[in-house]
Short mmCIF file of C-alpha atoms and ligand atoms in Angstrom, two decimals:
data_model
loop_
_atom_site.label_atom_id
_atom_site.label_comp_id
_atom_site.label_asym_id
_atom_site.label_seq_id
_atom_site.Cartn_x
_atom_site.Cartn_y
_atom_site.Cartn_z
CA MET A 1 -8.45 15.92 -21.70
CA LYS A 2 -8.88 12.26 -20.85
CA LEU A 3 -6.15 10.62 -18.81
CA PRO A 4 -4.33 7.64 -20.36
CA GLN A 5 -6.29 4.44 -19.89
CA LEU A 6 -4.87 1.91 -17.45
CA ARG A 7 -5.81 -1.67 -18.31
CA ILE A 8 -5.07 -4.70 -16.18
CA GLY A 9 -6.94 -7.83 -17.24
CA GLN A 10 -10.61 -6.80 -17.53
CA MET A 11 -10.07 -3.69 -15.38
CA ALA A 12 -10.20 -0.26 -17.03
CA PRO A 13 -10.63 2.40 -14.32
CA GLU A 14 -11.57 6.00 -15.07
CA TYR A 15 -8.23 7.19 -13.67
CA PRO A 16 -4.86 5.37 -13.62
CA ILE A 17 -4.67 5.73 -9.85
CA ILE A 18 -4.43 2.80 -7.43
CA GLN A 19 -4.71 3.31 -3.68
CA GLY A 20 -2.02 1.15 -2.10
CA GLY A 21 -2.98 -1.56 0.37
CA MET A 22 -2.09 -0.38 3.88
CA GLY A 23 -1.80 -2.84 6.67
CA ILE A 24 -3.34 -3.13 10.01
CA GLY A 25 -6.64 -1.52 9.40
CA ILE A 26 -5.61 1.53 7.40
CA SER A 27 -7.09 0.51 4.06
CA LEU A 28 -10.26 -1.46 4.63
CA SER A 29 -13.67 -1.15 2.99
CA GLY A 30 -14.07 2.56 3.87
CA LEU A 31 -11.03 3.82 1.97
CA ALA A 32 -11.02 1.20 -0.80
CA SER A 33 -14.70 1.74 -1.69
CA SER A 34 -14.29 5.54 -1.75
CA VAL A 35 -11.33 5.34 -4.13
CA ALA A 36 -13.21 2.89 -6.36
CA ALA A 37 -16.32 5.11 -6.36
CA ALA A 38 -14.18 8.15 -7.25
CA GLY A 39 -12.85 6.43 -10.38
CA GLY A 40 -9.65 4.85 -9.09
CA ILE A 41 -8.78 1.38 -7.88
CA GLY A 42 -9.14 0.64 -4.15
CA ILE A 43 -7.23 -1.97 -2.21
CA ILE A 44 -8.22 -3.64 1.05
CA SER A 45 -5.23 -4.76 3.08
CA GLY A 46 -5.63 -8.30 4.37
CA THR A 47 -2.85 -7.84 6.94
CA GLY A 48 -3.75 -7.86 10.63
CA ILE A 49 -7.39 -8.85 10.12
CA THR A 50 -8.96 -12.30 10.23
CA VAL A 51 -10.08 -14.19 7.15
CA GLU A 52 -13.71 -13.56 8.15
CA GLU A 53 -13.04 -9.82 8.53
CA LEU A 54 -11.40 -9.81 5.11
CA ARG A 55 -14.46 -11.45 3.56
CA HIS A 56 -16.69 -8.92 5.33
CA HIS A 57 -14.68 -5.94 4.06
CA ILE A 58 -14.67 -7.18 0.45
CA ARG A 59 -18.48 -7.49 0.54
CA LYS A 60 -18.92 -4.17 2.34
CA ALA A 61 -16.61 -2.34 -0.10
CA ARG A 62 -18.71 -3.58 -3.03
CA GLU A 63 -21.86 -2.39 -1.29
CA LEU A 64 -20.39 1.03 -0.43
CA SER A 65 -18.95 1.70 -3.88
CA GLY A 66 -22.25 0.71 -5.48
CA GLY A 67 -20.37 -1.67 -7.75
CA LYS A 68 -18.43 1.25 -9.26
CA GLY A 69 -14.70 0.97 -9.89
CA TYR A 70 -12.47 -1.90 -8.87
CA ILE A 71 -11.49 -3.38 -5.53
CA GLY A 72 -8.46 -5.56 -4.93
CA VAL A 73 -6.92 -7.24 -1.92
CA ASN A 74 -3.35 -6.88 -0.70
CA VAL A 75 -1.79 -9.98 0.88
CA LEU A 76 1.74 -10.30 2.17
CA PHE A 77 3.71 -13.38 1.24
CA ALA A 78 5.78 -13.01 4.44
CA MET A 79 2.73 -13.75 6.61
CA ASN A 80 1.77 -17.25 7.71
CA ASP A 81 -1.85 -16.81 6.62
CA PHE A 82 -0.92 -15.70 3.09
CA ALA A 83 -2.48 -18.68 1.25
CA GLU A 84 -5.68 -18.64 3.30
CA LYS A 85 -6.21 -14.90 2.70
CA MET A 86 -5.48 -15.20 -0.98
CA LYS A 87 -8.01 -18.01 -1.35
CA ALA A 88 -10.63 -16.02 0.59
CA ALA A 89 -10.09 -13.01 -1.71
CA ILE A 90 -10.54 -15.24 -4.78
CA ASP A 91 -13.64 -16.78 -3.21
CA GLU A 92 -15.18 -13.35 -2.58
CA LYS A 93 -14.46 -12.37 -6.19
CA ALA A 94 -12.03 -9.54 -5.49
CA ASP A 95 -11.21 -7.84 -8.80
CA PHE A 96 -7.51 -8.62 -8.32
CA ILE A 97 -4.93 -9.63 -5.76
CA ILE A 98 -1.74 -7.76 -5.11
CA SER A 99 1.07 -9.44 -3.26
CA GLY A 100 3.95 -7.79 -1.44
CA ALA A 101 6.94 -8.96 0.61
CA GLY A 102 7.84 -11.87 -1.67
CA ILE A 103 6.43 -13.97 -4.48
CA SER A 104 5.56 -17.60 -4.96
CA ARG A 105 4.88 -19.68 -8.04
CA ASP A 106 1.58 -20.89 -6.52
CA MET A 107 -0.06 -17.49 -6.16
CA TYR A 108 -0.05 -16.80 -9.90
CA ALA A 109 -1.38 -20.30 -10.60
CA TRP A 110 -4.26 -19.83 -8.12
CA GLY A 111 -5.13 -16.48 -9.70
CA LYS A 112 -4.99 -17.88 -13.21
CA GLU A 113 -7.20 -20.83 -12.32
CA ALA A 114 -9.81 -18.45 -10.86
CA GLY A 115 -9.47 -15.81 -13.59
CA VAL A 116 -8.30 -13.20 -11.04
CA PRO A 117 -5.33 -11.02 -12.03
CA VAL A 118 -2.39 -11.21 -9.61
CA LEU A 119 -0.09 -8.19 -9.34
CA SER A 120 3.33 -8.20 -7.71
CA ILE A 121 4.99 -5.41 -5.76
CA VAL A 122 8.73 -5.43 -6.49
CA SER A 123 11.69 -3.09 -6.24
CA THR A 124 14.02 -4.53 -8.89
CA ALA A 125 13.84 -5.24 -12.63
CA LYS A 126 15.02 -8.78 -11.92
CA LEU A 127 12.02 -9.56 -9.69
CA ALA A 128 9.71 -7.79 -12.14
CA ARG A 129 10.93 -10.05 -14.94
CA LEU A 130 10.53 -13.15 -12.77
CA SER A 131 7.00 -12.09 -11.75
CA GLU A 132 6.02 -11.61 -15.38
CA ARG A 133 7.42 -15.02 -16.28
CA LEU A 134 5.46 -16.64 -13.43
CA GLY A 135 2.19 -15.02 -14.56
CA ALA A 136 1.81 -11.55 -12.99
CA SER A 137 -0.77 -9.35 -14.76
CA ALA A 138 1.01 -6.11 -13.79
CA ILE A 139 3.95 -4.95 -11.73
CA VAL A 140 3.94 -2.34 -8.99
CA VAL A 141 7.45 -0.92 -8.75
CA GLU A 142 7.97 0.50 -5.29
CA GLY A 143 10.85 2.84 -4.51
CA PHE A 144 12.49 4.06 -1.33
CA GLU A 145 10.04 6.97 -0.92
CA ALA A 146 7.14 4.59 -0.20
CA GLY A 147 5.36 4.13 3.10
CA GLY A 148 5.27 0.72 4.78
CA HIS A 149 8.09 -1.82 4.58
CA LEU A 150 10.75 -1.01 2.02
CA GLY A 151 12.41 -3.41 -0.40
CA THR A 152 15.05 -0.98 -1.66
CA ASP A 153 17.08 2.13 -0.87
CA ARG A 154 16.79 3.41 -4.47
CA PRO A 155 14.43 6.22 -5.56
CA MET A 156 11.38 5.02 -7.50
CA MET A 157 12.16 7.18 -10.56
CA ASP A 158 15.55 5.41 -10.86
CA ILE A 159 14.06 1.91 -10.81
CA LEU A 160 10.99 2.69 -12.94
CA PRO A 161 12.76 2.89 -16.35
CA GLU A 162 14.61 -0.37 -15.63
CA VAL A 163 11.34 -2.17 -14.87
CA VAL A 164 9.53 -0.63 -17.86
CA GLU A 165 12.38 -1.90 -20.04
CA ALA A 166 12.36 -5.36 -18.43
CA VAL A 167 8.68 -6.33 -18.82
CA SER A 168 5.84 -6.01 -21.30
CA ILE A 169 2.96 -6.03 -18.78
CA PRO A 170 1.66 -2.74 -17.26
CA VAL A 171 3.98 -1.11 -14.72
CA ILE A 172 2.56 0.92 -11.83
CA ALA A 173 4.83 3.45 -10.11
CA ALA A 174 4.67 3.59 -6.30
CA GLY A 175 6.54 5.66 -3.75
CA GLY A 176 6.54 9.43 -3.43
CA ILE A 177 3.60 10.11 -5.77
CA MET A 178 1.77 13.07 -4.23
CA THR A 179 0.54 15.30 -7.05
CA GLY A 180 -0.79 15.21 -10.58
CA ALA A 181 2.61 16.45 -11.75
CA ASP A 182 4.18 13.30 -10.23
CA LEU A 183 1.54 11.23 -12.04
CA ALA A 184 2.37 12.99 -15.33
CA LYS A 185 6.10 12.36 -14.81
CA ALA A 186 5.60 8.66 -14.00
CA LEU A 187 3.38 8.16 -17.07
CA SER A 188 5.88 10.01 -19.29
CA MET A 189 8.53 7.56 -18.10
CA GLY A 190 6.50 4.56 -19.24
CA ALA A 191 4.36 3.76 -16.20
CA SER A 192 0.75 2.83 -16.96
CA GLY A 193 -0.47 4.14 -13.62
CA VAL A 194 0.53 5.04 -10.08
CA GLN A 195 -0.07 3.56 -6.65
CA MET A 196 -0.43 6.01 -3.80
CA GLY A 197 -0.52 5.29 -0.08
CA THR A 198 0.49 8.25 2.06
CA ARG A 199 -1.75 10.79 0.30
CA PHE A 200 -4.83 8.63 0.87
CA VAL A 201 -4.15 8.14 4.59
CA ALA A 202 -5.01 11.81 5.13
CA SER A 203 -8.49 11.33 3.71
CA GLU A 204 -11.81 11.49 5.50
CA GLU A 205 -12.70 7.96 4.44
CA CYS A 206 -9.40 6.31 5.42
CA ASP A 207 -10.08 3.58 7.98
CA ALA A 208 -7.30 4.76 10.34
CA PRO A 209 -8.26 6.75 13.47
CA LEU A 210 -8.20 10.54 13.37
CA THR A 211 -5.09 10.69 15.61
CA PHE A 212 -3.19 8.71 12.96
CA LYS A 213 -4.30 11.04 10.15
CA GLN A 214 -3.48 14.09 12.29
CA LYS A 215 0.04 12.71 12.86
CA TYR A 216 0.42 12.86 9.06
CA VAL A 217 -0.81 16.45 8.87
CA ASP A 218 1.56 17.49 11.69
CA ALA A 219 4.65 15.60 10.43
CA THR A 220 7.68 17.41 9.05
CA PRO A 221 10.49 15.78 7.02
CA GLU A 222 12.69 15.97 10.18
CA ASP A 223 10.24 13.69 12.03
CA LEU A 224 10.91 10.77 9.68
CA VAL A 225 13.12 7.85 10.71
CA LEU A 226 13.93 4.46 9.26
CA VAL A 227 13.27 1.56 11.57
CA LYS A 228 14.18 -2.09 10.98
CA THR A 229 11.10 -4.09 11.94
CA THR A 230 10.92 -7.75 12.93
CA VAL A 231 9.97 -8.55 9.32
CA GLY A 232 13.67 -7.93 8.59
CA LEU A 233 13.01 -4.89 6.40
CA HIS A 234 13.22 -1.17 7.00
CA GLY A 235 10.10 0.93 7.19
CA ARG A 236 9.80 4.72 7.38
CA ALA A 237 8.03 5.92 10.50
CA ILE A 238 7.07 9.19 12.14
CA ARG A 239 9.10 9.76 15.31
CA ASN A 240 7.25 9.15 18.59
CA THR A 241 7.78 7.51 22.00
CA PHE A 242 7.85 4.02 20.44
CA ILE A 243 10.68 4.99 18.06
CA ASP A 244 12.62 6.66 20.91
CA ILE A 245 12.46 3.42 22.96
CA ILE A 246 13.45 1.20 20.02
CA GLU A 247 16.40 3.49 19.22
CA LYS A 248 17.54 3.58 22.85
CA GLU A 249 16.91 0.02 23.96
CA GLY A 250 16.79 -1.89 20.69
CA LYS A 251 13.58 -3.63 21.74
CA TYR A 252 10.04 -3.11 23.06
CA LYS A 253 8.28 -5.52 25.41
CA VAL A 254 6.30 -8.24 23.58
CA ASP A 255 3.11 -9.17 25.47
CA ARG A 256 2.29 -12.25 23.45
CA CYS A 257 3.40 -13.72 20.15
CA HIS A 258 0.80 -13.94 17.36
CA LYS A 259 3.03 -16.35 15.38
CA CYS A 260 2.18 -14.24 12.33
CA LEU A 261 5.51 -14.10 10.52
CA LYS A 262 7.29 -16.91 8.71
CA ASN A 263 10.53 -15.37 10.09
CA CYS A 264 10.63 -12.92 13.01
CA SER A 265 13.48 -11.27 14.96
CA TYR A 266 11.27 -10.99 18.14
CA ARG A 267 12.88 -7.60 19.12
CA PHE A 268 9.38 -6.19 19.41
CA CYS A 269 6.03 -7.13 17.92
CA THR A 270 5.52 -5.30 14.64
CA LEU A 271 1.87 -6.37 14.51
CA ASP A 272 1.10 -5.14 18.06
CA SER A 273 2.92 -1.85 17.51
CA LEU A 274 0.79 -1.28 14.40
CA PHE A 275 -2.33 -2.34 16.33
CA ARG A 276 -1.57 0.26 19.01
CA SER A 277 -1.50 3.07 16.45
CA LEU A 278 -4.62 1.67 14.80
CA LYS A 279 -6.37 1.95 18.15
CA GLY A 280 -5.36 5.60 18.23
CA ASP A 281 -2.21 5.48 20.39
CA VAL A 282 0.14 7.15 17.92
CA GLU A 283 2.81 7.64 20.62
CA LYS A 284 3.33 4.01 21.68
CA GLY A 285 2.44 2.57 18.28
CA LEU A 286 4.32 2.41 14.99
CA VAL A 287 3.21 5.07 12.51
CA PHE A 288 4.46 4.22 9.03
CA ALA A 289 4.47 6.99 6.41
CA GLY A 290 5.94 7.80 3.03
CA ALA A 291 8.88 10.17 2.50
CA ARG A 292 6.66 13.04 1.32
CA VAL A 293 4.23 13.01 4.24
CA GLY A 294 5.50 16.48 5.24
CA GLU A 295 3.69 17.94 2.21
CA ILE A 296 0.28 16.93 3.53
CA LYS A 297 -1.50 19.89 5.07
CA GLU A 298 -5.10 18.73 5.42
CA ILE A 299 -7.46 15.79 5.60
CA LEU A 300 -9.71 15.78 2.53
CA PRO A 301 -12.47 13.62 1.07
CA VAL A 302 -11.07 10.99 -1.35
CA LYS A 303 -13.09 12.46 -4.23
CA LYS A 304 -11.43 15.85 -3.71
CA ILE A 305 -7.94 14.30 -3.53
CA ILE A 306 -8.49 12.51 -6.84
CA GLU A 307 -10.04 15.60 -8.48
CA ARG A 308 -7.01 17.66 -7.42
CA ILE A 309 -4.59 15.08 -8.80
CA VAL A 310 -6.47 15.00 -12.11
CA ASP A 311 -6.47 18.85 -12.34
CA GLU A 312 -2.76 19.00 -11.48
CA TYR A 313 -2.06 16.31 -14.07
CA ARG A 314 -3.86 18.28 -16.79
CA LEU A 315 -2.00 21.45 -15.85
CA ALA A 316 1.37 19.65 -15.85
CA VAL A 317 0.69 18.15 -19.29
CA ALA A 318 -0.54 21.49 -20.67
CA LEU A 319 2.61 23.24 -19.43
CA GLY A 320 4.72 20.46 -20.94
C1 FMN B 417 0.79 3.40 6.66
C2 FMN B 417 1.16 2.55 5.50
C3 FMN B 417 0.99 1.18 5.56
C4 FMN B 417 1.32 0.36 4.47
N1 FMN B 417 1.12 -0.97 4.56
C5 FMN B 417 1.36 -1.77 3.49
C6 FMN B 417 1.06 -3.15 3.54
O1 FMN B 417 0.56 -3.68 4.54
N2 FMN B 417 1.34 -3.91 2.44
C7 FMN B 417 1.90 -3.36 1.31
O2 FMN B 417 2.13 -4.09 0.34
N3 FMN B 417 2.19 -2.04 1.24
C8 FMN B 417 1.92 -1.24 2.28
N4 FMN B 417 2.17 0.11 2.21
C9 FMN B 417 2.68 0.68 0.94
C10 FMN B 417 1.55 1.27 0.07
O3 FMN B 417 0.68 0.27 -0.38
C11 FMN B 417 2.09 2.05 -1.15
O4 FMN B 417 2.71 1.20 -2.09
C12 FMN B 417 3.08 3.11 -0.77
O5 FMN B 417 2.64 3.77 0.37
C13 FMN B 417 3.28 4.10 -1.91
O6 FMN B 417 4.11 5.15 -1.50
P1 FMN B 417 3.54 6.57 -0.95
O7 FMN B 417 3.12 6.31 0.43
O8 FMN B 417 4.72 7.46 -1.04
O9 FMN B 417 2.41 6.97 -1.83
C14 FMN B 417 1.85 0.94 3.29
C15 FMN B 417 2.01 2.32 3.24
C16 FMN B 417 1.66 3.13 4.31
C17 FMN B 417 1.82 4.63 4.19
#
């Protein structure tokens, strides 16, 4: 049984599965190329790397995937280098650009001019409608279960039907998708595909250090906390020393300011805390994770993760 075909612009991947962009070195060329090669869509996160590094990872991902599948770039509107990164991604001929943490009229115009689809990550039907009107090629609707910064406190499955109803472009469901049964449910509710982050972190090819992946395998639902970062949004994190200090003292020493955010609360440095965990210090760094991280029991190759999801999907559909 073939899975429903996801189409966004010229893209028609084998499976309707997008690996979410994950900032500060978690989804770079290693993870994105593996997902693309396994029949999904990979995303390189442009956050926390330089423009030159972004260019390098786009080229490397193409090389590693052997030109198979599709590779996009995630850029965050809230960051000061948003425009520069978006232009670099267009220049390097990324298959698409996906923007989170805000939208601007310009980004759709730049994409259109270059013939590169621009997708928006939103958490409300209102923003989905606005994105479509401004020129988005597809919408990623992200619910409260997602990893990373959160734009809502509502479950994804509650928002999904509202967004499907509001727009006529493809809608991708993100947040709390772990299994093929979740994929089947999202598609039955009108989604054209899913975006998954947490499940792909615990993969062999994920660009995060092993300590970070192991933190996912070890996490239980009781370890999860919501933390308001200096971006001004909540993010779900796995409890560690860093979280204990933030909860107790409300702040964590900032060594130097990177001037990365358009607006920052300066209580701690979100970028540095993510850098610390990227370097392997998962006690003093910030470890973002999705709500269902507790279900992850092992680190697997990306190909195996996708094969399992496809098998589970088929079983779920067969059982009705
Ligand atoms: C560790 C981590 C980092 C993330 N970083 C980003 C990011 O930089 N930009 C972004 O748009 N989304 C980010 N996300 C969200 C993912 O792209 C994806 O939409 C989300 O994780 C889907 O929910 P799931 O984790 O339950 O599958 C991140 C998620 C995780 C788990």
